[in-house]
Amino acid sequence: MPITQEISKSKLLNVLERVIDEIDDWLIIGDAEGKIVYANENVYTSCGCTKTSILGQDMCMFVGVDLADDTVLEKIRKFVMEGEKFEFVTNRFIKNEKRIYLTNSFNAVWSEKKLEYYVCISKDITRTQRMKEEVYRVSYIDYLTNFPNEKVFLESLHKQVQRSRKNSYKFTVILIDIKKIGEINNTYGLGVGDKIIKEVGHRIKSYLNQDQEIFKYTDNTFAVIHQNIKDIEETKKLLETLNEVMQEPIKIHNSYMYMAFKAGVVLYPENSTSPGELVKMVQIALAKAKKEISYSSYVFYTKDIQEEVQNNMLLESDMRIAVENDEFLVYYQPFVDLNSNKIVGMEALIRRLMGNGELVLPGKFIGLLEKMNLIEKVGIMVIEKVCVQIRKWIDRGYEIVPISVNLSALQFKNPNLAKNIKNILNRYEIEPQYIVLEITESTVMEDVGIAQLVIHELKSYGFTISIDDFGTGYASIGYLKKFMFDHLKIDISFIREIVKNPQDRTIVEAIISIAKTLNLKTIAEGIENEEQLHIMSRLGCEMGQGFLWNKPISAVEIEDRYFKV
């Protein structure tokens, strides 16, 4: 058997060069000064460069070593002085401005204790790195705003507490909640709400400095850590600036929207030195701010606020249970024809029946239902209860009069309002002529365009529409004509003083005159005595409602007094 001969050095060099040129990795050799003296074919192919443009370049700069990083410089020093292997990850642009990521391994070639060459082997890890970046983005970056998310906020807060504890720094944590995003989403769609959140977030960020870091906390809430402050006045100044920024409308398609925010603020270390406690406290401050009706857009945490918010949470929990258990009744107050003194309609009025038998008036819970966004659900429950009662009365052979049901502003903004009400009526085989829908003047004026569309749809189904509390807002005669109302309710505030106050009498006379011109039937709210009745009748008002005839009473009492004849 012939003896295998070792390949000659010249042939070996030829084979190795071909192998090196065909591998996917980069192989770069630099001289003792770090200047590139050799690069394999893959370097030229990947970069789209010629030998002339690469040879002689600084090899560290070429692969993207960050020479401004002290840690990297220390590793290079140890590599040069002690021969310690040097591995690192870099990124750089190649042809067509494409960014690639490389994992690099530096080695040295010595000759008689003298550094002769540097050798760098670089592997393209772009795909792996991109996957890591995507995982990071999903885990730590909000997709809509591109801001760090709640997870990063909590991590940053822990680090900030540690730094501040070490250096005796003060800082504040701010939660900024964008108002009415839920209503906008319900009315215009999620896309519009997302655009507004994105725009507001970038407006806030544009006014922050290097000591103020922003995060996306929840769907419509941003968090800001305001570092290195001397006192709370600095944070107040920031919030006042942001409040002014919000005054600029946001253009969505062909319309403009005015946005506002509410903010809660907590101070380190005065309020707490625990990250977890700081988060709880700032949430409490935000909850308080969101319930405030005052002009101020922000609230700083105090112990008193915590007690108040906790009490409110108990009330809200109680109200949620009441809704889930359907602890609501409907009472009815008659409308009377002022000429014939006959009942011609009724208003459905909600009451809550407590477990102890106490009957709670709406003034004590309607506001809470609105704040909790439960008013729409309860409103639909009332309409269904009214339909159930009408069905019973029809089946008993009673001559039914129309029943007025109040619509909340939140219900009115639901694009499916008309269909939802019509579906309930169909379920109980009730004709729309038996239902009058009452809408307050302020609800109509909130968004005139939407109001016109909703009222037109309700009218197309055959519902009678009544404008409630007229004279207390800003509705003009032109709007009365545009919206095609059927009834106009004169607010109780005018009726209460109509006997003694000539101005109120003049206003009511003008309202009735306008209503007659537009073929609207008028209803006077809150008639309590014969003098008020006489004046309203003489002024030409068609219907009245009030304690003169009846306070709101149960369905059983309505039957006994008005139907069983």
XYZ file of C-alpha atoms in Angstrom:
565
model
C 0.000 0.000 0.000
C 1.523 3.333 -1.117
C 2.433 5.820 1.594
C 0.284 8.988 1.575
C 2.376 12.068 1.062
C 1.700 15.253 3.029
C 0.404 18.055 0.837
C 2.987 20.619 -0.049
C 2.844 23.997 1.620
C 2.176 25.773 -1.655
C -0.767 23.480 -2.427
C -2.009 23.733 1.174
C -2.009 27.497 0.978
C -3.950 27.300 -2.289
C -6.560 24.925 -0.776
C -6.886 26.960 2.415
C -7.354 30.168 0.451
C -10.131 28.554 -1.626
C -11.802 27.188 1.520
C -11.506 30.518 3.295
C -13.033 32.309 0.320
C -16.001 29.926 0.230
C -16.959 29.988 3.921
C -19.898 32.165 5.026
C -17.894 33.866 7.780
C -15.720 36.909 7.391
C -11.976 36.455 7.900
C -9.948 39.623 8.234
C -6.225 39.895 8.971
C -4.615 43.065 10.213
C -0.981 44.000 10.664
C 0.602 44.955 13.972
C -1.009 48.395 13.727
C -4.453 46.950 13.077
C -4.576 47.902 9.400
C -6.340 45.365 7.160
C -3.892 43.438 4.970
C -6.230 40.596 3.968
C -9.972 39.889 3.764
C -11.616 36.793 2.364
C -13.960 36.906 -0.627
C -17.135 36.929 1.507
C -16.114 40.299 2.993
C -15.938 41.889 -0.457
C -19.168 40.200 -1.614
C -21.158 41.160 1.501
C -19.983 44.757 1.572
C -19.982 45.322 -2.165
C -16.448 46.717 -1.871
C -13.186 46.294 -3.761
C -9.860 45.209 -2.283
C -8.503 48.687 -2.820
C -11.249 50.247 -0.672
C -10.837 47.750 2.204
C -7.104 47.123 2.453
C -5.455 49.567 4.804
C -8.620 50.330 6.813
C -8.609 50.023 10.614
C -9.991 46.524 11.218
C -11.742 47.493 14.504
C -13.531 50.361 12.818
C -14.380 48.177 9.841
C -16.258 45.518 11.842
C -17.970 48.189 13.943
C -16.154 48.147 17.299
C -17.483 50.925 19.549
C -14.247 52.662 20.590
C -16.226 55.099 22.752
C -17.211 52.227 25.080
C -14.805 52.046 28.042
C -15.582 48.352 28.584
C -14.657 47.538 24.981
C -11.432 49.578 25.222
C -10.410 47.662 28.355
C -10.950 44.347 26.556
C -8.843 45.562 23.621
C -6.062 46.593 26.034
C -6.030 43.157 27.665
C -6.064 41.530 24.227
C -3.060 43.548 23.034
C -1.046 43.382 26.262
C -1.929 39.944 27.565
C -3.232 38.073 24.535
C -6.630 37.526 26.214
C -9.153 36.334 23.648
C -11.543 39.118 22.660
C -15.135 38.324 21.608
C -17.851 40.893 21.015
C -20.982 41.694 18.985
C -21.088 44.627 16.574
C -23.400 46.004 13.928
C -22.585 47.965 10.801
C -24.110 48.966 7.492
C -23.188 47.212 4.265
C -24.307 47.807 0.682
C -27.733 49.393 0.128
C -27.665 50.750 3.693
C -28.532 47.317 5.070
C -27.637 46.821 8.733
C -26.045 43.513 9.727
C -25.010 42.123 13.109
C -21.697 40.299 13.603
C -20.275 38.211 16.408
C -16.516 38.683 16.286
C -13.565 36.752 17.678
C -10.134 38.446 17.769
C -6.929 36.414 17.867
C -3.282 37.402 17.621
C -0.355 35.865 15.707
C 2.979 36.279 17.424
C 6.470 35.809 16.024
C 9.346 35.572 18.518
C 7.266 37.374 21.203
C 6.440 40.105 18.772
C 2.860 40.780 17.670
C 2.769 40.289 13.951
C -0.863 40.008 12.894
C -4.399 40.338 14.231
C -6.981 37.852 13.003
C -10.730 38.548 13.232
C -13.324 35.911 12.394
C -16.825 37.414 12.124
C -20.092 35.487 11.864
C -23.273 37.100 10.512
C -25.929 36.741 13.236
C -28.389 39.248 11.757
C -31.312 36.817 11.623
C -30.783 35.683 15.219
C -30.331 39.265 16.394
C -33.473 40.404 14.608
C -35.419 37.624 16.297
C -34.039 38.748 19.658
C -34.973 42.337 18.875
C -38.489 41.291 17.880
C -38.913 39.295 21.081
C -37.675 42.306 23.028
C -40.000 44.633 21.127
C -43.051 42.472 21.798
C -42.094 42.089 25.459
C -40.920 45.600 26.255
C -42.083 48.085 23.606
C -45.634 49.371 23.049
C -46.551 48.639 19.429
C -48.650 51.797 18.979
C -46.390 54.544 20.342
C -43.017 52.789 20.209
C -42.548 53.803 23.855
C -41.223 51.440 26.556
C -44.159 49.602 28.119
C -45.373 49.005 31.670
C -42.808 46.248 32.268
C -39.936 48.596 31.411
C -41.543 51.336 33.536
C -41.567 49.090 36.614
C -37.954 48.019 36.008
C -36.885 51.649 35.497
C -38.715 52.687 38.660
C -36.815 50.088 40.699
C -33.502 51.321 39.261
C -34.467 54.943 39.871
C -35.251 54.181 43.529
C -31.834 52.534 43.922
C -30.020 55.481 42.295
C -31.971 58.061 44.267
C -31.402 56.199 47.519
C -27.656 56.148 46.821
C -27.408 59.790 45.724
C -30.222 61.303 47.839
C -32.149 62.445 44.755
C -35.849 63.312 44.650
C -38.099 62.291 41.799
C -41.794 62.112 40.959
C -43.839 59.449 39.206
C -46.691 60.741 37.025
C -49.564 58.793 35.478
C -51.287 60.714 32.668
C -54.711 59.431 31.615
C -56.137 60.680 28.301
C -59.824 61.532 28.723
C -62.747 60.305 26.578
C -60.754 57.706 24.601
C -63.424 55.095 25.378
C -66.182 57.356 24.037
C -64.126 58.155 20.925
C -63.525 54.448 20.273
C -67.249 53.702 20.658
C -68.254 56.585 18.397
C -65.557 56.753 15.721
C -63.851 53.364 15.959
C -60.618 52.065 17.496
C -58.492 53.446 14.670
C -59.323 57.040 15.569
C -58.673 56.413 19.262
C -55.277 54.895 18.416
C -54.304 57.913 16.292
C -55.179 60.264 19.138
C -53.201 58.248 21.717
C -50.201 58.163 19.394
C -50.373 61.904 18.727
C -50.839 62.799 22.402
C -47.949 60.527 23.412
C -45.572 62.149 20.956
C -46.709 65.620 22.007
C -45.882 64.777 25.612
C -42.503 63.292 24.673
C -41.553 66.348 22.618
C -41.732 68.490 25.766
C -39.693 66.175 28.001
C -36.020 66.635 28.752
C -33.250 64.152 29.603
C -34.468 63.893 33.217
C -38.021 63.025 32.181
C -38.656 59.550 30.772
C -41.988 58.469 29.234
C -43.592 55.015 29.121
C -46.883 53.607 27.794
C -48.521 52.377 30.993
C -51.960 51.106 29.916
C -54.262 51.524 26.900
C -54.794 55.260 27.330
C -52.380 56.075 30.156
C -48.767 57.222 30.003
C -46.224 57.104 32.841
C -43.451 59.642 33.311
C -40.527 59.428 35.745
C -39.352 62.969 36.491
C -35.828 62.558 37.869
C -33.484 64.769 39.895
C -36.037 67.369 40.989
C -35.440 69.976 43.701
C -39.120 70.244 44.665
C -42.619 69.441 43.372
C -42.873 72.829 41.663
C -40.752 71.443 38.811
C -43.296 68.688 38.187
C -46.175 71.161 38.498
C -44.512 73.328 35.857
C -44.161 70.308 33.555
C -47.838 69.387 33.967
C -48.967 72.961 33.331
C -46.904 72.952 30.123
C -48.465 69.661 29.013
C -51.905 71.070 29.797
C -51.213 73.978 27.436
C -49.963 71.554 24.779
C -53.307 69.754 24.930
C -55.172 72.937 24.001
C -54.035 72.487 20.407
C -56.701 70.426 18.560
C -55.845 67.140 16.875
C -56.878 66.847 13.243
C -58.610 63.580 12.405
C -59.664 63.360 8.752
C -61.603 66.592 8.144
C -62.470 67.414 11.732
C -60.651 68.588 14.860
C -60.775 67.036 18.314
C -59.864 68.739 21.562
C -58.312 66.426 24.112
C -57.584 66.726 27.817
C -55.888 64.630 30.465
C -55.981 63.882 34.161
C -52.789 63.061 36.056
C -51.807 61.561 39.388
C -48.427 62.333 40.958
C -46.408 60.723 43.758
C -43.150 62.053 45.251
C -40.055 60.068 46.277
C -38.997 59.849 49.074
C -41.666 61.940 50.860
C -44.585 59.640 50.000
C -42.696 56.338 49.950
C -39.324 54.730 49.212
C -40.827 51.472 47.953
C -41.364 51.080 44.173
C -44.487 48.978 44.745
C -45.973 51.523 47.140
C -45.152 54.394 44.771
C -47.126 52.664 42.002
C -50.140 52.103 44.275
C -50.050 55.693 45.474
C -49.800 57.245 42.025
C -52.734 55.077 40.895
C -54.759 56.392 43.845
C -53.827 59.988 42.969
C -54.879 59.395 39.351
C -58.195 57.867 40.455
C -58.850 60.987 42.526
C -57.897 63.296 39.629
C -60.272 61.488 37.253
C -63.175 62.096 39.632
C -62.373 65.788 40.015
C -64.637 68.136 38.056
C -62.421 71.139 38.816
C -60.215 72.910 36.284
C -57.026 71.361 37.699
C -55.769 68.485 35.587
C -53.593 66.787 38.225
C -53.615 65.614 41.839
C -50.650 64.925 44.144
C -50.943 61.932 46.440
C -51.814 62.440 50.121
C -53.022 60.035 52.812
C -56.433 61.757 52.838
C -56.821 61.016 49.144
C -56.050 57.349 49.729
C -58.867 57.057 52.284
C -61.293 58.891 49.994
C -60.440 56.750 46.968
C -60.752 53.553 48.969
C -64.232 54.645 50.111
C -65.164 55.396 46.503
C -63.914 51.978 45.481
C -66.272 50.438 48.027
C -69.155 52.506 46.606
C -68.252 51.462 43.074
C -68.057 47.831 44.115
C -71.487 48.148 45.723
C -72.906 49.770 42.577
C -71.435 47.078 40.326
C -73.130 44.432 42.473
C -76.392 46.392 42.233
C -76.196 46.343 38.432
C -75.288 42.648 38.301
C -78.177 41.787 40.666
C -80.592 44.170 38.898
C -81.548 46.057 42.053
C -83.461 48.689 40.069
C -87.157 49.477 39.829
C -89.057 51.761 37.466
C -91.517 54.286 38.867
C -93.856 56.327 36.707
C -94.971 59.968 36.869
C -97.991 60.953 34.732
C -98.163 63.707 32.105
C -101.547 65.451 32.255
C -103.338 67.380 29.498
C -103.770 70.873 30.976
C -107.104 71.381 29.238
C -108.853 68.043 29.838
C -106.933 67.069 33.013
C -106.588 63.534 31.583
C -103.429 61.437 31.672
C -101.770 61.530 28.238
C -98.368 60.068 29.028
C -95.887 59.044 31.718
C -92.194 59.366 32.439
C -90.261 56.275 33.518
C -87.983 57.107 36.468
C -85.427 54.723 37.951
C -85.103 53.832 41.626
C -82.741 51.474 43.435
C -84.196 49.020 45.942
C -81.599 48.226 48.607
C -81.411 44.883 50.384
C -82.794 46.492 53.536
C -85.874 47.715 51.646
C -84.678 51.327 51.330
C -85.664 53.042 48.088
C -82.814 55.195 46.744
C -83.520 58.138 44.429
C -81.490 58.479 41.192
C -79.697 61.630 42.344
C -77.611 59.443 44.654
C -76.409 56.916 42.064
C -76.809 58.210 38.484
C -73.557 60.192 38.685
C -71.701 57.103 39.880
C -73.167 54.985 37.066
C -71.966 57.594 34.570
C -68.438 57.671 36.011
C -68.282 53.870 35.934
C -69.602 53.758 32.343
C -72.505 51.592 33.524
C -75.207 54.111 32.660
C -75.670 52.699 29.157
C -76.221 49.177 30.489
C -78.676 50.393 33.128
C -80.427 52.576 30.527
C -81.092 49.519 28.378
C -82.331 47.657 31.474
C -84.844 50.483 32.101
C -86.127 50.368 28.517
C -86.595 46.602 28.819
C -88.443 46.938 32.142
C -90.738 49.558 30.579
C -91.467 47.260 27.630
C -92.231 44.357 29.960
C -94.694 46.576 31.858
C -96.342 47.903 28.686
C -96.770 44.326 27.475
C -98.519 43.400 30.763
C -100.827 46.399 30.521
C -101.717 45.680 26.904
C -102.438 42.021 27.730
C -104.736 43.183 30.528
C -106.679 45.321 28.088
C -105.706 48.732 29.457
C -105.677 51.813 27.248
C -101.964 52.590 27.178
C -100.433 56.063 27.027
C -96.902 56.720 25.716
C -94.080 56.341 28.245
C -91.042 58.624 28.159
C -87.620 57.105 28.792
C -84.502 59.193 29.410
C -81.427 58.528 27.254
C -78.013 59.221 28.759
C -75.280 61.018 26.840
C -73.280 57.768 26.693
C -76.237 55.827 25.269
C -76.791 58.547 22.707
C -73.243 58.141 21.368
C -73.703 54.424 20.693
C -74.100 54.011 16.901
C -76.330 50.971 17.522
C -78.707 52.825 19.863
C -81.750 52.854 17.562
C -81.355 49.195 16.566
C -80.846 48.094 20.175
C -84.040 49.828 21.337
C -86.023 48.550 18.344
C -84.844 44.981 19.051
C -86.141 45.215 22.634
C -89.517 46.492 21.413
C -89.722 43.677 18.849
C -88.989 41.116 21.560
C -92.083 42.195 23.503
C -94.161 43.124 20.439
C -94.391 46.783 21.423
C -95.044 49.476 18.827
C -92.661 52.495 18.820
C -95.676 54.816 19.287
C -95.757 53.770 22.964
C -92.190 54.976 23.641
C -91.031 58.591 23.857
C -87.254 59.042 24.032
C -86.100 62.018 26.093
C -82.765 63.637 25.276
C -81.330 66.522 27.256
C -80.378 69.740 25.524
C -76.754 69.381 26.702
C -76.496 65.883 25.193
C -77.634 67.166 21.816
C -75.168 70.042 21.870
C -72.149 67.840 22.743
C -71.877 66.682 19.139
C -74.474 68.210 16.861
C -73.484 66.113 13.831
C -73.901 62.772 15.599
C -77.078 63.983 17.319
C -78.705 64.736 13.987
C -77.864 61.285 12.591
C -79.068 59.418 15.693
C -82.314 61.389 15.981
C -83.026 60.882 12.286
C -82.582 57.110 12.687
C -84.785 56.986 15.789
C -87.487 58.965 13.990
C -87.290 56.594 11.017
C -88.237 53.736 13.357
C -91.303 55.661 14.517
C -90.152 56.892 17.936
C -91.340 60.181 19.394
C -88.428 62.401 20.469
C -88.580 64.881 23.331
C -85.933 67.470 24.200
C -85.558 67.655 27.975
C -84.459 70.560 30.223
C -84.903 73.055 27.403
C -83.746 76.577 28.208
C -80.839 75.539 30.439
C -78.246 75.102 27.684
C -77.213 76.594 24.378
C -79.552 75.061 21.827
C -80.809 77.597 19.301
C -84.136 77.808 17.502
C -82.352 76.603 14.375
C -81.361 73.365 16.125
C -84.945 72.771 17.264
C -86.015 72.932 13.642
C -83.110 70.826 12.372
C -83.608 67.942 14.803
C -87.351 67.449 14.235
C -88.281 67.024 17.901
C -91.887 66.207 18.807
C -92.028 67.393 22.421
C -90.261 70.157 24.312
C -89.995 69.910 28.101
C -89.673 73.253 29.875
C -87.155 72.936 32.663
C -88.401 72.906 36.248
C -86.102 75.835 37.136
C -88.412 78.169 35.141
C -91.623 76.688 36.551
C -90.480 76.887 40.185
C -90.412 80.722 40.243
C -92.939 81.459 37.524
C -95.535 82.837 39.969
C -93.184 85.374 41.573
C -90.652 86.038 38.830
C -91.872 87.953 35.744
C -88.630 87.190 33.907
C -89.184 83.445 34.175
C -92.755 83.942 32.953
C -91.517 85.910 29.934
C -88.917 83.218 29.106
C -91.495 80.440 29.363
C -93.944 82.396 27.197
C -91.219 82.800 24.544
C -90.348 79.090 24.656
C -93.996 78.083 24.228
C -94.389 80.535 21.341
C -91.328 79.089 19.588
C -92.537 75.539 20.191
C -95.955 76.279 18.650
C -94.290 77.818 15.601
C -92.301 74.595 15.137
C -95.311 72.330 15.896
C -93.767 71.027 19.120
C -95.939 69.992 22.059
C -94.784 71.524 25.343
C -94.580 69.811 28.723
C -94.059 71.794 31.936
C -91.905 69.984 34.502
C -92.479 70.349 38.236
C -95.961 71.862 38.517
C -96.715 71.735 42.223
C -99.636 74.114 42.810
C -102.744 75.579 41.200
C -101.137 78.980 40.571
C -98.369 77.426 38.458
C -100.991 75.323 36.637
C -103.127 78.369 35.894
C -100.201 80.380 34.465
C -98.895 77.518 32.314
C -102.369 76.791 30.983
C -102.946 80.464 30.181
C -99.586 80.654 28.363
C -100.679 77.793 26.109
C -98.623 74.887 27.470
C -100.274 71.590 26.470
C -99.072 69.149 29.152
C -97.863 69.228 32.737
C -96.002 66.933 35.105
C -95.518 67.340 38.828
C -96.545 66.728 42.413
C -99.826 68.594 41.838
C -101.091 65.366 40.289
C -98.663 62.702 41.466
C -95.132 62.072 42.612
C -93.446 59.136 40.794
C -95.342 55.980 41.769
C -95.081 52.233 41.152
C -96.697 50.398 38.230
C -99.266 48.898 40.617
C -100.295 52.353 41.828
C -100.540 53.603 38.225
C -102.946 50.757 37.461
C -105.086 51.484 40.528
C -105.305 55.240 39.939
C -105.481 55.549 36.161
C -106.275 52.267 34.435
C -108.789 50.452 36.639
C -111.916 52.521 36.025
